Short mmCIF file of N, CA and C in Angstrom, two decimals:
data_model
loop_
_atom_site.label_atom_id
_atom_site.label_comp_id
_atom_site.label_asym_id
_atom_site.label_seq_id
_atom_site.Cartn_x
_atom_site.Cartn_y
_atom_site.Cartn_z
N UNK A 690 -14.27 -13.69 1.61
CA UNK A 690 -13.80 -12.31 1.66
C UNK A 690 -13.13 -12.07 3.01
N UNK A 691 -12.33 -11.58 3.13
CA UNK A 691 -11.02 -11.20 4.25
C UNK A 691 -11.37 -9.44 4.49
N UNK A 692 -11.56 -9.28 5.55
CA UNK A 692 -11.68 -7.71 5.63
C UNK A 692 -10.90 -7.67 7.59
N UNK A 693 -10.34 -6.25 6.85
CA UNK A 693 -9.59 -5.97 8.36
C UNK A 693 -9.69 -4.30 8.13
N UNK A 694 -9.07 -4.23 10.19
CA UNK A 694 -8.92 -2.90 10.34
C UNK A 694 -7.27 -2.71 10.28
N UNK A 695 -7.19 -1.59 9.45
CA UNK A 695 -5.29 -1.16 9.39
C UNK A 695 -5.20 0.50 9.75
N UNK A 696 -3.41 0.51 10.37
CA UNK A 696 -3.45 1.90 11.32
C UNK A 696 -2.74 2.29 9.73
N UNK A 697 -3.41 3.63 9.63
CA UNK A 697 -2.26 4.41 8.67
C UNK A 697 -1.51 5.25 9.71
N UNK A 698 -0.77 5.62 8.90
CA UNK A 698 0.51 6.30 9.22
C UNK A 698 1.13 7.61 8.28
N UNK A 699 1.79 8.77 8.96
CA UNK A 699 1.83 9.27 8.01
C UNK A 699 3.34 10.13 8.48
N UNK A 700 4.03 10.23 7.12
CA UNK A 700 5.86 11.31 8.28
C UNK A 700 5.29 12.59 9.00
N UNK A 701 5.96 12.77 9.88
CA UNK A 701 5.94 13.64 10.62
C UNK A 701 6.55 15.18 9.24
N UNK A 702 7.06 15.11 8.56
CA UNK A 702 7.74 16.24 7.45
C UNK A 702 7.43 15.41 6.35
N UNK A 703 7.15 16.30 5.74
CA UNK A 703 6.63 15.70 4.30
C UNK A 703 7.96 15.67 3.39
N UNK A 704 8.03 14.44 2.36
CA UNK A 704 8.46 14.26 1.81
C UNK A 704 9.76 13.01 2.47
N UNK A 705 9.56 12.54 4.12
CA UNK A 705 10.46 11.99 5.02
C UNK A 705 9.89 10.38 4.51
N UNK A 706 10.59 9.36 4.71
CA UNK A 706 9.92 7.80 4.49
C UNK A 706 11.00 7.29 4.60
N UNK A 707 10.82 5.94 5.41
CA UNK A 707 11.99 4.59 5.65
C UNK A 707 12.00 3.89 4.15
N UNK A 708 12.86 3.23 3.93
CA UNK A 708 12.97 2.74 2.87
C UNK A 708 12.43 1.27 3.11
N UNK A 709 11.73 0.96 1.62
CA UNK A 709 11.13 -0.05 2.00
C UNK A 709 11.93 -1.40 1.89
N UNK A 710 13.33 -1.27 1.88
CA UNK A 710 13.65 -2.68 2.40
C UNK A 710 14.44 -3.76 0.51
N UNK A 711 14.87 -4.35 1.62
CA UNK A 711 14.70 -5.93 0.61
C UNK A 711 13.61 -6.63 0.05
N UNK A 712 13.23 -7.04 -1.44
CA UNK A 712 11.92 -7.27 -1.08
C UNK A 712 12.43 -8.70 -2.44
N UNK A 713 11.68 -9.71 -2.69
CA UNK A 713 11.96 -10.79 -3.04
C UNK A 713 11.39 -10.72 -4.96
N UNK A 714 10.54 -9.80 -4.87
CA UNK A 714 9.47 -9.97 -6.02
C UNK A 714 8.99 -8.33 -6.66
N UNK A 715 9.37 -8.48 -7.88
CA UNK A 715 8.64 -7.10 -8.82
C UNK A 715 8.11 -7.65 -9.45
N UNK A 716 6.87 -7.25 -9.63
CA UNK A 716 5.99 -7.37 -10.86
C UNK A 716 5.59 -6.31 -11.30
N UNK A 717 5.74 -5.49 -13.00
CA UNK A 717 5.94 -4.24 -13.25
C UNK A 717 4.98 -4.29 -14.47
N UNK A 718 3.94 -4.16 -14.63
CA UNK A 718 2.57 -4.08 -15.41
C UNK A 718 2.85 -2.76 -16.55
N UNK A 719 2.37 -3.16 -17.91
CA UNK A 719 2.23 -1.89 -18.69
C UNK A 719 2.52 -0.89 -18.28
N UNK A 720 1.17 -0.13 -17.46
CA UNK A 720 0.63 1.22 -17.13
C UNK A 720 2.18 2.07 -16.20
N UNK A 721 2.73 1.14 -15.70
CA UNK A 721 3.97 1.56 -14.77
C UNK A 721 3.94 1.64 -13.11
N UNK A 722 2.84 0.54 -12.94
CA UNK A 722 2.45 0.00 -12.04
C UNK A 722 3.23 -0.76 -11.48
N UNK A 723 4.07 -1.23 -10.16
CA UNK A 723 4.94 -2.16 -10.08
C UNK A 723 4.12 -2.48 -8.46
N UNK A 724 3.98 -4.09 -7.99
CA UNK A 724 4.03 -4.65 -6.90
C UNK A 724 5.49 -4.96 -6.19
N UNK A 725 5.68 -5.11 -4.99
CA UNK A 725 6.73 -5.69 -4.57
C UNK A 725 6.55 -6.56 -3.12
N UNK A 726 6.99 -7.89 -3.20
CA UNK A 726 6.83 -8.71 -2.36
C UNK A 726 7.65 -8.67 -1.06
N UNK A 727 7.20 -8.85 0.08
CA UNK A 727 8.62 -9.12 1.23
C UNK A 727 7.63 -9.58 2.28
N UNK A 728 8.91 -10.39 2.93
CA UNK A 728 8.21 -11.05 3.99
C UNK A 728 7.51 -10.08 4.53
N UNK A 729 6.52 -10.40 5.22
CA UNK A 729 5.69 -9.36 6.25
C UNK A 729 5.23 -8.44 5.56
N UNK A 730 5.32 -7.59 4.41
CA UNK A 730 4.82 -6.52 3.70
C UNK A 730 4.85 -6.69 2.08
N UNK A 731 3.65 -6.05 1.62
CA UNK A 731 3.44 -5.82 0.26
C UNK A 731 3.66 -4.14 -0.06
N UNK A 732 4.36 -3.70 -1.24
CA UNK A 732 4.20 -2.77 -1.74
C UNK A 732 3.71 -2.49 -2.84
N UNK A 733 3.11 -1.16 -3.40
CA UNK A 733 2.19 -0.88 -4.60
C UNK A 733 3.07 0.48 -4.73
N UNK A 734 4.00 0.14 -6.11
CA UNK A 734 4.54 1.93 -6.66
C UNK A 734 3.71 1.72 -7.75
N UNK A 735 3.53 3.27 -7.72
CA UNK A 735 2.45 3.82 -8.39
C UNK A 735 2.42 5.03 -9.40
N UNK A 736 2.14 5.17 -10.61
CA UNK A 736 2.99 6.96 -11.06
C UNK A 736 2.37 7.99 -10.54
N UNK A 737 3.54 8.77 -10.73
CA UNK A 737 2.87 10.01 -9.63
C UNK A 737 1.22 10.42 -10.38
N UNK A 738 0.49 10.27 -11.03
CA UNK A 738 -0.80 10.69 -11.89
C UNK A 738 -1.25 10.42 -10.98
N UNK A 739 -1.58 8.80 -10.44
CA UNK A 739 -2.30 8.28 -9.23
C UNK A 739 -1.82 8.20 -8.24
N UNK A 740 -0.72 8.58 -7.84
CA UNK A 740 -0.11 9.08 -6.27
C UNK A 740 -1.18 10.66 -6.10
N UNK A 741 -1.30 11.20 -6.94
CA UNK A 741 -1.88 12.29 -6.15
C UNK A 741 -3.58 12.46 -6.51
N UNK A 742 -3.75 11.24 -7.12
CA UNK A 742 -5.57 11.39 -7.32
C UNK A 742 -5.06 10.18 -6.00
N UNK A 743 -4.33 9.42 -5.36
CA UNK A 743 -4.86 9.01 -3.69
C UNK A 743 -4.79 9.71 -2.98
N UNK A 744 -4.00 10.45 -2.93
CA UNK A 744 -3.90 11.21 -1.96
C UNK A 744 -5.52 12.16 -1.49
N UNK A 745 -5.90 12.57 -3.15
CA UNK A 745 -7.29 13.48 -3.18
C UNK A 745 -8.07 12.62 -2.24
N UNK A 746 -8.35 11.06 -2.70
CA UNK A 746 -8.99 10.15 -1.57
C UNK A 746 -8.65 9.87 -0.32
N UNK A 747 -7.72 10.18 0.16
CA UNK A 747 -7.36 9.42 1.59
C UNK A 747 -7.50 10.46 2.19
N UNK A 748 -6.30 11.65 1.58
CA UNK A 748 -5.77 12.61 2.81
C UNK A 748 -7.10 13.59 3.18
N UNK A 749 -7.60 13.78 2.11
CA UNK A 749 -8.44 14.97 2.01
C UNK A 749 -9.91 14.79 2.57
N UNK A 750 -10.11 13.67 3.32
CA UNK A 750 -10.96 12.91 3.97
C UNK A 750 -11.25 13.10 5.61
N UNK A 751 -12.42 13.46 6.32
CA UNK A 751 -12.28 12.78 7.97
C UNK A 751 -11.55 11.42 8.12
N UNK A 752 -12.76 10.87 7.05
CA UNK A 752 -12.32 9.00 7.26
C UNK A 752 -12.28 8.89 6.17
N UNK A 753 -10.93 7.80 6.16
CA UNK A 753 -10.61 7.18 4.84
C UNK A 753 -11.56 6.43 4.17
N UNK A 754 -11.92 6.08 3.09
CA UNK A 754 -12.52 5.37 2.37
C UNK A 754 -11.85 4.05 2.72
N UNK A 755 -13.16 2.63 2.62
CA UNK A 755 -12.66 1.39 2.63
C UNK A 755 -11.53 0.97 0.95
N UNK A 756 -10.36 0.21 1.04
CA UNK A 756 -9.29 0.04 0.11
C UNK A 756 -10.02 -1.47 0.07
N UNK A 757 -10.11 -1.82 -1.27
CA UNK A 757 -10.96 -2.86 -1.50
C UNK A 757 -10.07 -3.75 -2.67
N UNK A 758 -9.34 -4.96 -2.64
CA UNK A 758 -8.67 -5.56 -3.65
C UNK A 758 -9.53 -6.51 -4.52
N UNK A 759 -9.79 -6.46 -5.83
CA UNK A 759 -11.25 -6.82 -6.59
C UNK A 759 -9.81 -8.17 -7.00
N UNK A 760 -10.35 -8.91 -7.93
CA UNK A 760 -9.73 -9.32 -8.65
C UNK A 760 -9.07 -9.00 -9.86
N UNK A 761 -9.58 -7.91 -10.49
CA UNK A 761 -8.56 -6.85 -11.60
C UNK A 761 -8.25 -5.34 -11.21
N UNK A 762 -8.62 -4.90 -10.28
CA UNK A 762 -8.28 -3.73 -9.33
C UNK A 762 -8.19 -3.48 -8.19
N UNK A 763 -7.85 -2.56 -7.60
CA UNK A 763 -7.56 -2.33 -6.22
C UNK A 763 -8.37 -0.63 -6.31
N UNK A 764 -9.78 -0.67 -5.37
CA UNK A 764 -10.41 0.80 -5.53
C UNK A 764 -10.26 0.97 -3.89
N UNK A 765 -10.54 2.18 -4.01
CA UNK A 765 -10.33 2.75 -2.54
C UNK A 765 -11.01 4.44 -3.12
N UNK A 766 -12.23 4.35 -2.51
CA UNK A 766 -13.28 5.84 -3.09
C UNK A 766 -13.31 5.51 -4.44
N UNK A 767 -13.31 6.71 -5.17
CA UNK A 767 -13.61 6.76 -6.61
C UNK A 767 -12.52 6.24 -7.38
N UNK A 768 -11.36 6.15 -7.02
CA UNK A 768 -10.01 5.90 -7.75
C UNK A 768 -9.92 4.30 -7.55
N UNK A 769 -9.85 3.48 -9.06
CA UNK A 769 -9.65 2.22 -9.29
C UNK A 769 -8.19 1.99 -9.88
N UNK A 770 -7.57 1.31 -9.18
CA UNK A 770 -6.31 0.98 -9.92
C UNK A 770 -6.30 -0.20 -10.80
N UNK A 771 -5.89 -0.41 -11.66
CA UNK A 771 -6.23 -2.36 -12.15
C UNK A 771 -4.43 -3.06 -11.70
N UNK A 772 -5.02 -3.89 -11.65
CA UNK A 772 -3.93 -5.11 -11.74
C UNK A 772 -3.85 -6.14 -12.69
N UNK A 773 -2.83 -5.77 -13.56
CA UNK A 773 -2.25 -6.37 -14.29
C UNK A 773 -2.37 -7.55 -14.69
N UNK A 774 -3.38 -8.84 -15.45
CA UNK A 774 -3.73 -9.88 -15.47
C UNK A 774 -2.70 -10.99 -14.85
N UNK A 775 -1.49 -11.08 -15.55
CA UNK A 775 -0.43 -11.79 -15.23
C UNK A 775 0.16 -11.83 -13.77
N UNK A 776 -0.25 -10.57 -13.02
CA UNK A 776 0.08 -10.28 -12.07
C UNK A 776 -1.29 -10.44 -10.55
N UNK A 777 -2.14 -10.56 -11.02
CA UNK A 777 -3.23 -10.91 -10.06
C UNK A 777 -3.14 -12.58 -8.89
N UNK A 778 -2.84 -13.27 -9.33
CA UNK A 778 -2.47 -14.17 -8.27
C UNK A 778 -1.60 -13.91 -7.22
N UNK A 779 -0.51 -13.59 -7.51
CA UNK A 779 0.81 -13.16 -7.06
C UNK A 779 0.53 -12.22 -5.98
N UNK A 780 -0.21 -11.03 -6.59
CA UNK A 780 -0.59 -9.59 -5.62
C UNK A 780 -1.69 -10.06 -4.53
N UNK A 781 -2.99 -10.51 -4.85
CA UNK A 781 -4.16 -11.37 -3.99
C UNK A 781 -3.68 -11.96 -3.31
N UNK A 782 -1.91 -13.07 -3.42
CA UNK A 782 -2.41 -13.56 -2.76
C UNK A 782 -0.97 -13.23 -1.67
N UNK A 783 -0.01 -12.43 -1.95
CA UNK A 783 0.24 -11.56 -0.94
C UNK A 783 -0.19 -10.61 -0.13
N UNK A 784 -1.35 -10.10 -0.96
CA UNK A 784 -2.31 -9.41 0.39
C UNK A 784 -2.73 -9.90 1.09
N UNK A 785 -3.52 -11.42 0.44
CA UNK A 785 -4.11 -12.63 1.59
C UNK A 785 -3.52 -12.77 2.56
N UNK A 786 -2.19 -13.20 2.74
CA UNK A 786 -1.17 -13.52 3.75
C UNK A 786 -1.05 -12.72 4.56
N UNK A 787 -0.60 -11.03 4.27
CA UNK A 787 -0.79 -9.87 5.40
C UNK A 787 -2.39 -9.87 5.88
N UNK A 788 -3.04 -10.02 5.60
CA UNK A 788 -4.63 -9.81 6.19
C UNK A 788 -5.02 -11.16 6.81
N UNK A 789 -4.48 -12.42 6.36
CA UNK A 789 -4.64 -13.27 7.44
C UNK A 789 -4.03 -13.56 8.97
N UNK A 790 -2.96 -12.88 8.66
CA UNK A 790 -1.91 -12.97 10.00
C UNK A 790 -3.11 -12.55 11.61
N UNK A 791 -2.44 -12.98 12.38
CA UNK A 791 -2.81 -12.02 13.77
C UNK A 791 -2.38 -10.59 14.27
N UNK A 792 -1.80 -10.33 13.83
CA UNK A 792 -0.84 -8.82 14.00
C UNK A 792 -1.82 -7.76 13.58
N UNK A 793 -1.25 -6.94 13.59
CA UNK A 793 -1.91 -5.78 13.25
C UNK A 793 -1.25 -5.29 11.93
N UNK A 794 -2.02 -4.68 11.03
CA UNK A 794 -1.72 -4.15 9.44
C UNK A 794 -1.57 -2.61 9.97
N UNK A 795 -0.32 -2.21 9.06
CA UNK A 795 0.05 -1.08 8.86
C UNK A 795 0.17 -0.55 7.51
N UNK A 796 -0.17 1.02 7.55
CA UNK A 796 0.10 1.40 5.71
C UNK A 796 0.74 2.69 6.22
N UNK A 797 1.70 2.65 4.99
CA UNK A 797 2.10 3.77 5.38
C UNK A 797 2.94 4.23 3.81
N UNK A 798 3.61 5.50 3.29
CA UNK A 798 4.80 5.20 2.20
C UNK A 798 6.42 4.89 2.68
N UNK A 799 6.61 4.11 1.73
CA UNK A 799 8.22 4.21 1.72
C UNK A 799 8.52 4.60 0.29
N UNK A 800 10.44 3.98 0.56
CA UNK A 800 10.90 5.00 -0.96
C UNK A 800 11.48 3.53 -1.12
N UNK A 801 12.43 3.55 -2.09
CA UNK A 801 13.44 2.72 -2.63
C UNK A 801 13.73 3.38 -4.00
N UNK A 802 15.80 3.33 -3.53
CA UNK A 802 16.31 3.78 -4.79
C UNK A 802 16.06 3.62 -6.13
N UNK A 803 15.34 2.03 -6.15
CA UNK A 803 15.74 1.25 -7.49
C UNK A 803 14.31 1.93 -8.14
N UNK A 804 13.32 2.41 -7.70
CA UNK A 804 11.91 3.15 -8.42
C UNK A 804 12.39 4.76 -8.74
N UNK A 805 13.46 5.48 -8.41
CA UNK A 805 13.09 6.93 -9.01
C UNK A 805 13.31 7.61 -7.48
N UNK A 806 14.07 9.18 -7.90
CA UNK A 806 13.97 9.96 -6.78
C UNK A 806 12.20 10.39 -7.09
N UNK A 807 12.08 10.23 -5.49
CA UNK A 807 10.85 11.06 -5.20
C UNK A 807 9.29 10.22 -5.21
N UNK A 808 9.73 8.81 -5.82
CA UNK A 808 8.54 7.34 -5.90
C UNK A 808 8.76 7.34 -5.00
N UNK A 809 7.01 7.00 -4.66
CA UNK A 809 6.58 6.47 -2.88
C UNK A 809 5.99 5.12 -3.26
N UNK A 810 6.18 4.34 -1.98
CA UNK A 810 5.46 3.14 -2.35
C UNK A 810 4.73 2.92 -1.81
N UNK A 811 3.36 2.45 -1.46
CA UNK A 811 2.43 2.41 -0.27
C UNK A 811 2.63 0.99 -0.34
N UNK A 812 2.97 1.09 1.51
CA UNK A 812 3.23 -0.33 2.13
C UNK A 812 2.18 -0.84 2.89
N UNK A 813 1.72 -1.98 2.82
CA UNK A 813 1.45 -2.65 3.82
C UNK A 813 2.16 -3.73 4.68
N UNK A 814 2.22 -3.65 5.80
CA UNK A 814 2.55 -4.23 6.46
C UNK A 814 2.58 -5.30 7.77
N UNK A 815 3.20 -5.98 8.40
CA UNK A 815 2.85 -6.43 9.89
C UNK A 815 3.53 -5.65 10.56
N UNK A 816 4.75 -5.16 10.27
CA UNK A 816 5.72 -4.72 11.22
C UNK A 816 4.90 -2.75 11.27
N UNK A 817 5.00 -1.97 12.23
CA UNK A 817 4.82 -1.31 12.36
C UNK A 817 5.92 -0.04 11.78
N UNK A 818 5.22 0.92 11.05
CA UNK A 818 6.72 1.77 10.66
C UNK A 818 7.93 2.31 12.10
N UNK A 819 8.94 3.14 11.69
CA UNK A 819 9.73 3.62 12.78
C UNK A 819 8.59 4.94 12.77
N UNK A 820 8.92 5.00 14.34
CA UNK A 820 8.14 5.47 15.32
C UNK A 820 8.54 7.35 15.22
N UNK A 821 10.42 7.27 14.81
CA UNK A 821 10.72 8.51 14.47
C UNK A 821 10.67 9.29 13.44
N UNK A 822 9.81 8.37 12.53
CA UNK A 822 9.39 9.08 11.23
C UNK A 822 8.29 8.89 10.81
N UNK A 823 7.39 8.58 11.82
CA UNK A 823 5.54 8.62 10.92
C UNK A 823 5.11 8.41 12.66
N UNK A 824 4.17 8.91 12.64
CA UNK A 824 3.16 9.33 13.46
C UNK A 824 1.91 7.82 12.82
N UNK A 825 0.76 7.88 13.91
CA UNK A 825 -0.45 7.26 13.52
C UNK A 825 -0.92 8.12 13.47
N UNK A 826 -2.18 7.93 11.98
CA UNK A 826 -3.18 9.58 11.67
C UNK A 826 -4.70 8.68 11.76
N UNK A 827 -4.62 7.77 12.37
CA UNK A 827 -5.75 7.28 11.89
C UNK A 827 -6.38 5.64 11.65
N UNK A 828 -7.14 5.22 11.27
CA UNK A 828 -7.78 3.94 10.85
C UNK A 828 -8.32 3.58 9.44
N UNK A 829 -8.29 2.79 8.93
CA UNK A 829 -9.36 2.43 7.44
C UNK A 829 -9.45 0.85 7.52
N UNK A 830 -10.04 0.50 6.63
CA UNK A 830 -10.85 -0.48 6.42
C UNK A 830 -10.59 -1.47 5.05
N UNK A 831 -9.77 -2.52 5.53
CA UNK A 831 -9.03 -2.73 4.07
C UNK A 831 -10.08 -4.06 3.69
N UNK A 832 -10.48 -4.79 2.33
CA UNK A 832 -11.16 -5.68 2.05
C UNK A 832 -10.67 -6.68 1.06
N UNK A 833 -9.95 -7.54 1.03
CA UNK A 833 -9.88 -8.63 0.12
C UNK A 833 -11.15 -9.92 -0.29
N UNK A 834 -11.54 -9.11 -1.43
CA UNK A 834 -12.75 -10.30 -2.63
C UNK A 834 -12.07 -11.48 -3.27
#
């Protein structure tokens, strides 16, 4: 088991986010769940249903709840996401890679055109977001099983 500490991040104006980039890999599950791969960072778009039951968990919190990657879900508090059978190696073991590094993990949202006006993606990362559009709000506790 792999467990680390990661800075969240959050925009300074709501509704503000860097785009998340070039990324090498979609994997887009039933439910409308999509992963996306890139060097240095993983992303998780999500439909807005469970964009805003996380939010109920994270934001609405002192301290974030530990984000815990199972082998068929990803829970963080009461809210379990699953991952997609076909898609579980792939996602594990791009999280593996960001949580093994030496750097420091960052989360934060981005956007990208190709998901929808107004899809956020929650990133993780090595690289730290821009500095002129997210603030640090904080710490959590991420866990790969």
């Amino acid at each position: 088991m792999l467990e680390r500490e990661l800075k969240r991040h959050a925009a300074y104006f709501r509704g503000w986010c860097q785009a998340f980039g070039e990324h090498e890999s979609v994997f887009r599950d039933d439910s409308g769940i999509s992963w996306l791969t890139a060097e240095n960072q993983v992303g998780l778009v999500l439909p807005k249903p469970l964009i805003r039951s996380l939010y109920r968990e994270v934001l609405l919190r002192d301290e974030a709840p530990v984000l815990t990657f199972h082998h068929e879900s990803v829970e963080i508090g009461s809210l379990d996401i699953p991952i997609d059978q076909q898609y579980q190696r792939q996602a594990l073991s791009a999280m593996g890679h960001i949580l093994d590094s030496h750097t420091e993990i960052h989360v934060f949202l981005t956007s990208h055109l190709l998901y929808g006006e107004g899809s956020r993606i929650i990133t993780f990362s090595n690289r730290k977001p821009v500095t002129i559009i997210y603030k640090e709000i904080g710490t959590m506790r991420i866990r790969l099983e």
